[in-house]
Amino acid sequence: MWRVLIQNCHHRAWSYVDAIRGFHVSTWPSRLSRLSRARPNMNGAPHRRPMVFRIHTPSIGLAIGFVLTTSALAFTSCAAWSTHSNERLFHGSHSLYSLSSLLGVRRNSELLVQDEHAERWAGGYHRLVQYLQAFPQTVRQVGLDVYEGIADAYMALPTYQQAAVPLVALNTAVFVAWLLSPALGTSAWMQRYFVHRPSSVRVITLLTSVSSHQWFPHFLFNNIALWSVGSSAIQALPRNETHGNIPEADTFPQFLAFYISAGLFASLASHLAVAFRWRLPSLTPAERAGLSRRSSLGASGAIYAAFALCACTMPQVQLR
């Protein structure tokens, strides 16, 4: 009995030493953890198990490889998407392109993109009508009115602002997930997969954290900047010529690849700053423990890159 007690004390002491050194975070034994969760506190609510993260040495090669590979895939996929979309519009509307001498090629391309968007919204409307058949008449009418209002507002936007809508919608969806996470019990999952912590082994968060905002001011100002400056950046992107003198019909695939890559490299810069500092021989255990809690999230890096793109391509434009 005494030998078992001494071994337990020895193991716990070394667990605390390792935690201070930053190698891993120690936890209570599983039986005590279950008892602490089951025992109510003074207010009658059960104790919550603290969020525990394993601590590792921040990677350098793995993070760089992930960013380079993902950026290459983003540009390759968006290039294939742009080529396929432009060929489909060109072959499907060759007669409209023939009027380029009267209206201009770029204007014809924008009209074709708008027509394609209108067809998608019309198809969605017909699918929504079929889906709402089982609901009462009042619910059907409200659902269709809301859909029509959203479609009209979207189609009234310029094409360059329409391209920013999916990114703003993605940021909004992740922000709503943060708001609902305490009620749904998904706070730990959101912290694990939508916040980049260099001392973890998850490099996927270099990408997912770009669309993640926990606080409303951070979410609001980033999306306002994305809506205004991001739209200008879309206009600044060049339209490569295909099929002779016909430019690309839509630059959203180019901007999407640029946005993803810029966000990835911004996350990588923050990651490498922690990783290189972690390897300093003069780093104390307390400083390493602080670095293990360092994390980042948000679309600020991608938006700053859009600012830089606008400044380089349109230096005469002024902010108002």
Short mmCIF file of C-alpha atoms in Angstrom, two decimals:
data_model
loop_
_atom_site.label_atom_id
_atom_site.label_comp_id
_atom_site.label_asym_id
_atom_site.label_seq_id
_atom_site.Cartn_x
_atom_site.Cartn_y
_atom_site.Cartn_z
CA MET A 1 0.00 0.00 0.00
CA TRP A 2 2.76 2.42 0.97
CA ARG A 3 4.67 1.56 -2.20
CA VAL A 4 1.63 2.37 -4.38
CA LEU A 5 1.11 5.67 -2.55
CA ILE A 6 4.76 6.68 -3.03
CA GLN A 7 4.60 5.78 -6.74
CA ASN A 8 1.46 7.89 -7.22
CA CYS A 9 3.05 10.88 -5.50
CA HIS A 10 6.22 10.49 -7.56
CA HIS A 11 4.23 10.28 -10.81
CA ARG A 12 2.15 13.37 -9.93
CA ALA A 13 5.24 15.37 -8.98
CA TRP A 14 6.91 14.65 -12.33
CA SER A 15 3.64 15.52 -14.12
CA TYR A 16 3.73 18.96 -12.55
CA VAL A 17 7.40 19.41 -13.53
CA ASP A 18 6.66 18.44 -17.13
CA ALA A 19 3.68 20.82 -17.23
CA ILE A 20 5.87 23.71 -16.07
CA ARG A 21 8.46 22.85 -18.70
CA GLY A 22 5.74 23.00 -21.35
CA PHE A 23 5.86 19.38 -22.61
CA HIS A 24 2.26 18.48 -21.74
CA VAL A 25 -0.61 19.50 -19.54
CA SER A 26 -1.30 17.19 -16.61
CA THR A 27 -4.84 16.19 -15.67
CA TRP A 28 -6.44 14.59 -12.68
CA PRO A 29 -7.09 10.85 -12.76
CA SER A 30 -10.21 9.90 -14.61
CA ARG A 31 -12.07 8.80 -11.47
CA LEU A 32 -11.50 12.11 -9.70
CA SER A 33 -12.42 13.97 -12.89
CA ARG A 34 -15.77 12.15 -13.07
CA LEU A 35 -16.44 12.88 -9.41
CA SER A 36 -15.65 16.59 -9.87
CA ARG A 37 -18.05 16.82 -12.80
CA ALA A 38 -20.79 15.09 -10.90
CA ARG A 39 -20.39 17.07 -7.63
CA PRO A 40 -22.41 20.34 -7.64
CA ASN A 41 -20.83 23.62 -6.58
CA MET A 42 -22.20 26.14 -4.10
CA ASN A 43 -24.75 27.41 -6.61
CA GLY A 44 -26.07 23.95 -7.36
CA ALA A 45 -24.56 23.76 -10.88
CA PRO A 46 -22.17 20.89 -11.73
CA HIS A 47 -18.46 21.62 -12.07
CA ARG A 48 -17.25 21.92 -15.65
CA ARG A 49 -14.18 20.05 -16.68
CA PRO A 50 -11.45 22.53 -17.63
CA MET A 51 -10.41 22.66 -21.28
CA VAL A 52 -7.18 20.68 -21.67
CA PHE A 53 -4.82 20.95 -24.65
CA ARG A 54 -1.73 18.88 -25.31
CA ILE A 55 1.39 20.97 -25.84
CA HIS A 56 3.95 20.19 -28.55
CA THR A 57 6.90 21.98 -30.06
CA PRO A 58 5.51 24.24 -32.82
CA SER A 59 6.35 22.76 -36.21
CA ILE A 60 8.14 24.70 -38.92
CA GLY A 61 8.48 22.39 -41.91
CA LEU A 62 4.98 20.92 -41.53
CA ALA A 63 3.35 24.35 -41.34
CA ILE A 64 5.29 25.70 -44.34
CA GLY A 65 4.49 22.58 -46.36
CA PHE A 66 0.79 22.80 -45.55
CA VAL A 67 0.59 26.47 -46.54
CA LEU A 68 2.47 25.99 -49.81
CA THR A 69 0.46 22.89 -50.74
CA THR A 70 -2.89 24.42 -49.89
CA SER A 71 -2.09 27.64 -51.73
CA ALA A 72 -1.03 25.69 -54.82
CA LEU A 73 -4.24 23.66 -54.69
CA ALA A 74 -6.30 26.82 -54.27
CA PHE A 75 -4.77 28.53 -57.31
CA THR A 76 -4.96 25.35 -59.43
CA SER A 77 -8.58 24.65 -58.52
CA CYS A 78 -9.68 28.25 -59.03
CA ALA A 79 -7.87 28.43 -62.38
CA ALA A 80 -9.67 25.28 -63.56
CA TRP A 81 -12.96 26.68 -62.25
CA SER A 82 -12.43 29.99 -64.08
CA THR A 83 -11.47 28.29 -67.35
CA HIS A 84 -14.45 25.94 -67.23
CA SER A 85 -16.87 28.77 -66.40
CA ASN A 86 -15.55 31.01 -69.15
CA GLU A 87 -15.69 28.25 -71.77
CA ARG A 88 -19.25 27.38 -70.78
CA LEU A 89 -20.37 31.00 -71.08
CA PHE A 90 -18.51 31.48 -74.37
CA HIS A 91 -19.90 28.40 -76.10
CA GLY A 92 -23.40 28.98 -74.71
CA SER A 93 -23.61 32.64 -75.71
CA HIS A 94 -21.41 33.06 -78.75
CA SER A 95 -23.91 35.43 -80.39
CA LEU A 96 -23.69 37.85 -77.49
CA TYR A 97 -19.91 37.90 -77.73
CA SER A 98 -20.23 38.85 -81.39
CA LEU A 99 -21.61 42.22 -80.32
CA SER A 100 -18.31 43.16 -78.68
CA SER A 101 -17.65 45.85 -81.29
CA LEU A 102 -20.80 47.68 -80.15
CA LEU A 103 -20.97 47.17 -76.40
CA GLY A 104 -17.46 46.08 -75.40
CA VAL A 105 -16.27 42.64 -74.43
CA ARG A 106 -16.01 43.24 -70.69
CA ARG A 107 -19.59 44.51 -70.45
CA ASN A 108 -20.84 41.47 -72.35
CA SER A 109 -18.94 39.20 -69.96
CA GLU A 110 -20.55 40.86 -66.94
CA LEU A 111 -23.99 40.49 -68.53
CA LEU A 112 -23.37 36.79 -69.06
CA VAL A 113 -22.32 36.34 -65.43
CA GLN A 114 -25.42 38.21 -64.26
CA ASP A 115 -27.63 36.01 -66.45
CA GLU A 116 -26.02 32.89 -64.98
CA HIS A 117 -26.62 34.16 -61.43
CA ALA A 118 -30.23 34.95 -62.27
CA GLU A 119 -30.74 31.41 -63.60
CA ARG A 120 -29.31 29.96 -60.36
CA TRP A 121 -31.61 32.06 -58.21
CA ALA A 122 -34.60 31.05 -60.38
CA GLY A 123 -33.68 27.37 -60.02
CA GLY A 124 -33.40 27.79 -56.27
CA TYR A 125 -36.83 29.43 -56.20
CA HIS A 126 -38.45 26.47 -57.96
CA ARG A 127 -36.75 24.02 -55.61
CA LEU A 128 -37.91 26.04 -52.61
CA VAL A 129 -41.51 25.99 -53.91
CA GLN A 130 -41.40 22.19 -54.08
CA TYR A 131 -39.83 21.90 -50.63
CA LEU A 132 -42.45 24.16 -48.99
CA GLN A 133 -45.43 22.25 -50.41
CA ALA A 134 -45.86 20.37 -47.11
CA PHE A 135 -46.03 23.58 -45.05
CA PRO A 136 -49.05 25.86 -44.46
CA GLN A 137 -49.81 28.62 -46.93
CA THR A 138 -48.61 31.36 -44.57
CA VAL A 139 -45.24 29.68 -44.03
CA ARG A 140 -44.84 29.10 -47.77
CA GLN A 141 -45.58 32.74 -48.56
CA VAL A 142 -43.17 34.06 -45.93
CA GLY A 143 -40.39 31.74 -47.09
CA LEU A 144 -40.82 32.69 -50.74
CA ASP A 145 -40.99 36.42 -49.92
CA VAL A 146 -37.77 36.22 -47.93
CA TYR A 147 -36.06 34.33 -50.74
CA GLU A 148 -37.23 36.87 -53.32
CA GLY A 149 -35.99 39.75 -51.16
CA ILE A 150 -32.55 38.18 -50.78
CA ALA A 151 -32.35 37.41 -54.49
CA ASP A 152 -33.38 40.95 -55.48
CA ALA A 153 -30.84 42.49 -53.08
CA TYR A 154 -28.08 40.23 -54.41
CA MET A 155 -28.84 40.89 -58.08
CA ALA A 156 -28.95 44.65 -57.44
CA LEU A 157 -25.31 44.59 -56.32
CA PRO A 158 -22.44 45.20 -58.76
CA THR A 159 -20.66 42.05 -59.84
CA TYR A 160 -17.55 42.86 -57.80
CA GLN A 161 -19.62 43.15 -54.61
CA GLN A 162 -21.52 39.97 -55.42
CA ALA A 163 -18.18 38.17 -55.31
CA ALA A 164 -17.63 39.28 -51.69
CA VAL A 165 -20.99 37.91 -50.51
CA PRO A 166 -19.88 34.22 -50.13
CA LEU A 167 -16.87 35.19 -48.01
CA VAL A 168 -18.95 37.45 -45.75
CA ALA A 169 -21.55 34.68 -45.46
CA LEU A 170 -18.86 32.17 -44.43
CA ASN A 171 -17.50 34.52 -41.77
CA THR A 172 -21.03 35.09 -40.51
CA ALA A 173 -21.76 31.36 -40.28
CA VAL A 174 -18.62 30.72 -38.23
CA PHE A 175 -19.39 33.69 -35.97
CA VAL A 176 -22.91 32.37 -35.35
CA ALA A 177 -21.38 28.98 -34.52
CA TRP A 178 -19.24 30.73 -31.88
CA LEU A 179 -22.32 32.42 -30.43
CA LEU A 180 -24.24 29.14 -30.22
CA SER A 181 -21.34 27.03 -28.98
CA PRO A 182 -22.01 27.52 -25.21
CA ALA A 183 -25.62 26.38 -25.62
CA LEU A 184 -24.70 23.50 -27.94
CA GLY A 185 -21.70 22.38 -25.90
CA THR A 186 -19.31 22.81 -28.83
CA SER A 187 -17.00 25.44 -27.31
CA ALA A 188 -14.09 22.99 -26.96
CA TRP A 189 -14.56 21.81 -30.55
CA MET A 190 -14.59 25.38 -31.86
CA GLN A 191 -11.48 26.21 -29.85
CA ARG A 192 -9.75 23.14 -31.23
CA TYR A 193 -10.58 23.57 -34.92
CA PHE A 194 -11.22 27.31 -35.49
CA VAL A 195 -8.41 28.85 -33.41
CA HIS A 196 -4.81 28.36 -34.50
CA ARG A 197 -2.50 27.48 -31.62
CA PRO A 198 1.09 26.89 -32.76
CA SER A 199 1.80 24.49 -29.88
CA SER A 200 -0.83 22.06 -31.19
CA VAL A 201 -0.29 19.52 -33.97
CA ARG A 202 -3.21 20.74 -36.09
CA VAL A 203 -2.05 22.67 -39.14
CA ILE A 204 -5.57 22.69 -40.63
CA THR A 205 -6.35 25.58 -38.28
CA LEU A 206 -3.96 27.72 -40.32
CA LEU A 207 -6.82 27.76 -42.85
CA THR A 208 -9.98 27.46 -40.74
CA SER A 209 -8.97 30.25 -38.35
CA VAL A 210 -9.02 32.75 -41.24
CA SER A 211 -12.84 32.76 -41.25
CA SER A 212 -13.15 32.67 -37.45
CA HIS A 213 -14.12 35.64 -35.23
CA GLN A 214 -15.10 35.29 -31.58
CA TRP A 215 -15.88 38.92 -30.74
CA PHE A 216 -18.47 41.09 -32.45
CA PRO A 217 -16.27 44.20 -33.03
CA HIS A 218 -13.59 42.00 -34.62
CA PHE A 219 -16.21 40.32 -36.82
CA LEU A 220 -17.92 43.60 -37.74
CA PHE A 221 -14.88 45.66 -38.73
CA ASN A 222 -13.24 42.82 -40.66
CA ASN A 223 -16.36 42.19 -42.71
CA ILE A 224 -16.89 45.89 -43.38
CA ALA A 225 -13.32 46.06 -44.67
CA LEU A 226 -13.83 42.89 -46.71
CA TRP A 227 -17.00 44.32 -48.22
CA SER A 228 -15.41 47.62 -49.23
CA VAL A 229 -11.71 46.98 -49.84
CA GLY A 230 -12.22 43.35 -50.88
CA SER A 231 -14.65 44.45 -53.58
CA SER A 232 -12.11 46.98 -54.87
CA ALA A 233 -9.44 44.28 -54.90
CA ILE A 234 -11.67 42.14 -57.10
CA GLN A 235 -11.87 44.98 -59.59
CA ALA A 236 -8.10 45.41 -59.49
CA LEU A 237 -7.41 41.83 -60.54
CA PRO A 238 -6.44 41.47 -64.23
CA ARG A 239 -8.71 39.64 -66.63
CA ASN A 240 -6.66 37.18 -68.63
CA GLU A 241 -7.67 36.82 -72.25
CA THR A 242 -9.07 33.53 -73.48
CA HIS A 243 -10.52 32.57 -76.88
CA GLY A 244 -8.66 35.30 -78.70
CA ASN A 245 -9.52 38.75 -77.36
CA ILE A 246 -12.21 37.61 -74.92
CA PRO A 247 -11.26 38.19 -71.25
CA GLU A 248 -12.32 36.08 -68.32
CA ALA A 249 -15.99 36.56 -67.52
CA ASP A 250 -15.60 36.48 -63.73
CA THR A 251 -12.61 37.32 -61.53
CA PHE A 252 -14.09 35.83 -58.34
CA PRO A 253 -12.06 32.58 -58.68
CA GLN A 254 -8.88 34.65 -58.86
CA PHE A 255 -9.83 36.67 -55.79
CA LEU A 256 -10.81 33.54 -53.87
CA ALA A 257 -7.40 31.97 -54.49
CA PHE A 258 -5.71 35.25 -53.54
CA TYR A 259 -7.81 35.54 -50.37
CA ILE A 260 -7.11 31.96 -49.24
CA SER A 261 -3.38 32.25 -49.89
CA ALA A 262 -3.10 35.64 -48.17
CA GLY A 263 -4.92 34.34 -45.11
CA LEU A 264 -2.72 31.24 -45.01
CA PHE A 265 0.52 33.21 -45.20
CA ALA A 266 -0.68 35.62 -42.52
CA SER A 267 -1.41 32.67 -40.24
CA LEU A 268 1.96 31.18 -41.12
CA ALA A 269 3.78 34.40 -40.16
CA SER A 270 2.14 34.34 -36.73
CA HIS A 271 2.93 30.63 -36.38
CA LEU A 272 6.61 30.99 -37.30
CA ALA A 273 7.06 33.91 -34.90
CA VAL A 274 6.06 31.59 -32.04
CA ALA A 275 7.95 28.58 -33.44
CA PHE A 276 11.29 30.39 -33.74
CA ARG A 277 10.95 32.02 -30.35
CA TRP A 278 10.09 28.61 -28.83
CA ARG A 279 13.49 27.32 -29.96
CA LEU A 280 15.54 30.07 -28.29
CA PRO A 281 17.92 28.50 -25.75
CA SER A 282 17.43 31.44 -23.37
CA LEU A 283 13.68 30.86 -23.12
CA THR A 284 12.54 30.26 -19.55
CA PRO A 285 9.89 27.67 -18.59
CA ALA A 286 7.44 30.45 -17.70
CA GLU A 287 7.93 32.11 -21.11
CA ARG A 288 7.47 28.75 -22.86
CA ALA A 289 4.27 28.17 -20.92
CA GLY A 290 3.04 31.57 -22.11
CA LEU A 291 3.91 30.73 -25.71
CA SER A 292 2.00 27.46 -25.42
CA ARG A 293 -1.18 29.50 -24.87
CA ARG A 294 -0.54 31.85 -27.79
CA SER A 295 -3.25 31.63 -30.46
CA SER A 296 -4.62 33.60 -33.41
CA LEU A 297 -7.75 33.85 -35.54
CA GLY A 298 -9.48 36.23 -37.91
CA ALA A 299 -9.39 37.45 -41.52
CA SER A 300 -7.25 40.52 -40.82
CA GLY A 301 -4.22 39.17 -42.69
CA ALA A 302 -6.19 38.45 -45.87
CA ILE A 303 -7.88 41.87 -45.69
CA TYR A 304 -4.57 43.68 -45.23
CA ALA A 305 -3.35 41.85 -48.32
CA ALA A 306 -6.41 43.18 -50.19
CA PHE A 307 -5.48 46.68 -48.99
CA ALA A 308 -1.97 46.20 -50.36
CA LEU A 309 -3.32 44.93 -53.69
CA CYS A 310 -5.55 47.97 -54.06
CA ALA A 311 -2.74 50.35 -53.10
CA CYS A 312 -0.38 48.81 -55.68
CA THR A 313 -2.86 48.62 -58.56
CA MET A 314 -4.93 51.76 -57.90
CA PRO A 315 -2.67 54.28 -56.13
CA GLN A 316 -4.90 57.18 -57.14
CA VAL A 317 -7.94 55.90 -55.21
CA GLN A 318 -8.73 57.65 -51.90
CA LEU A 319 -10.58 56.27 -48.88
CA ARG A 320 -13.60 58.25 -47.72
#
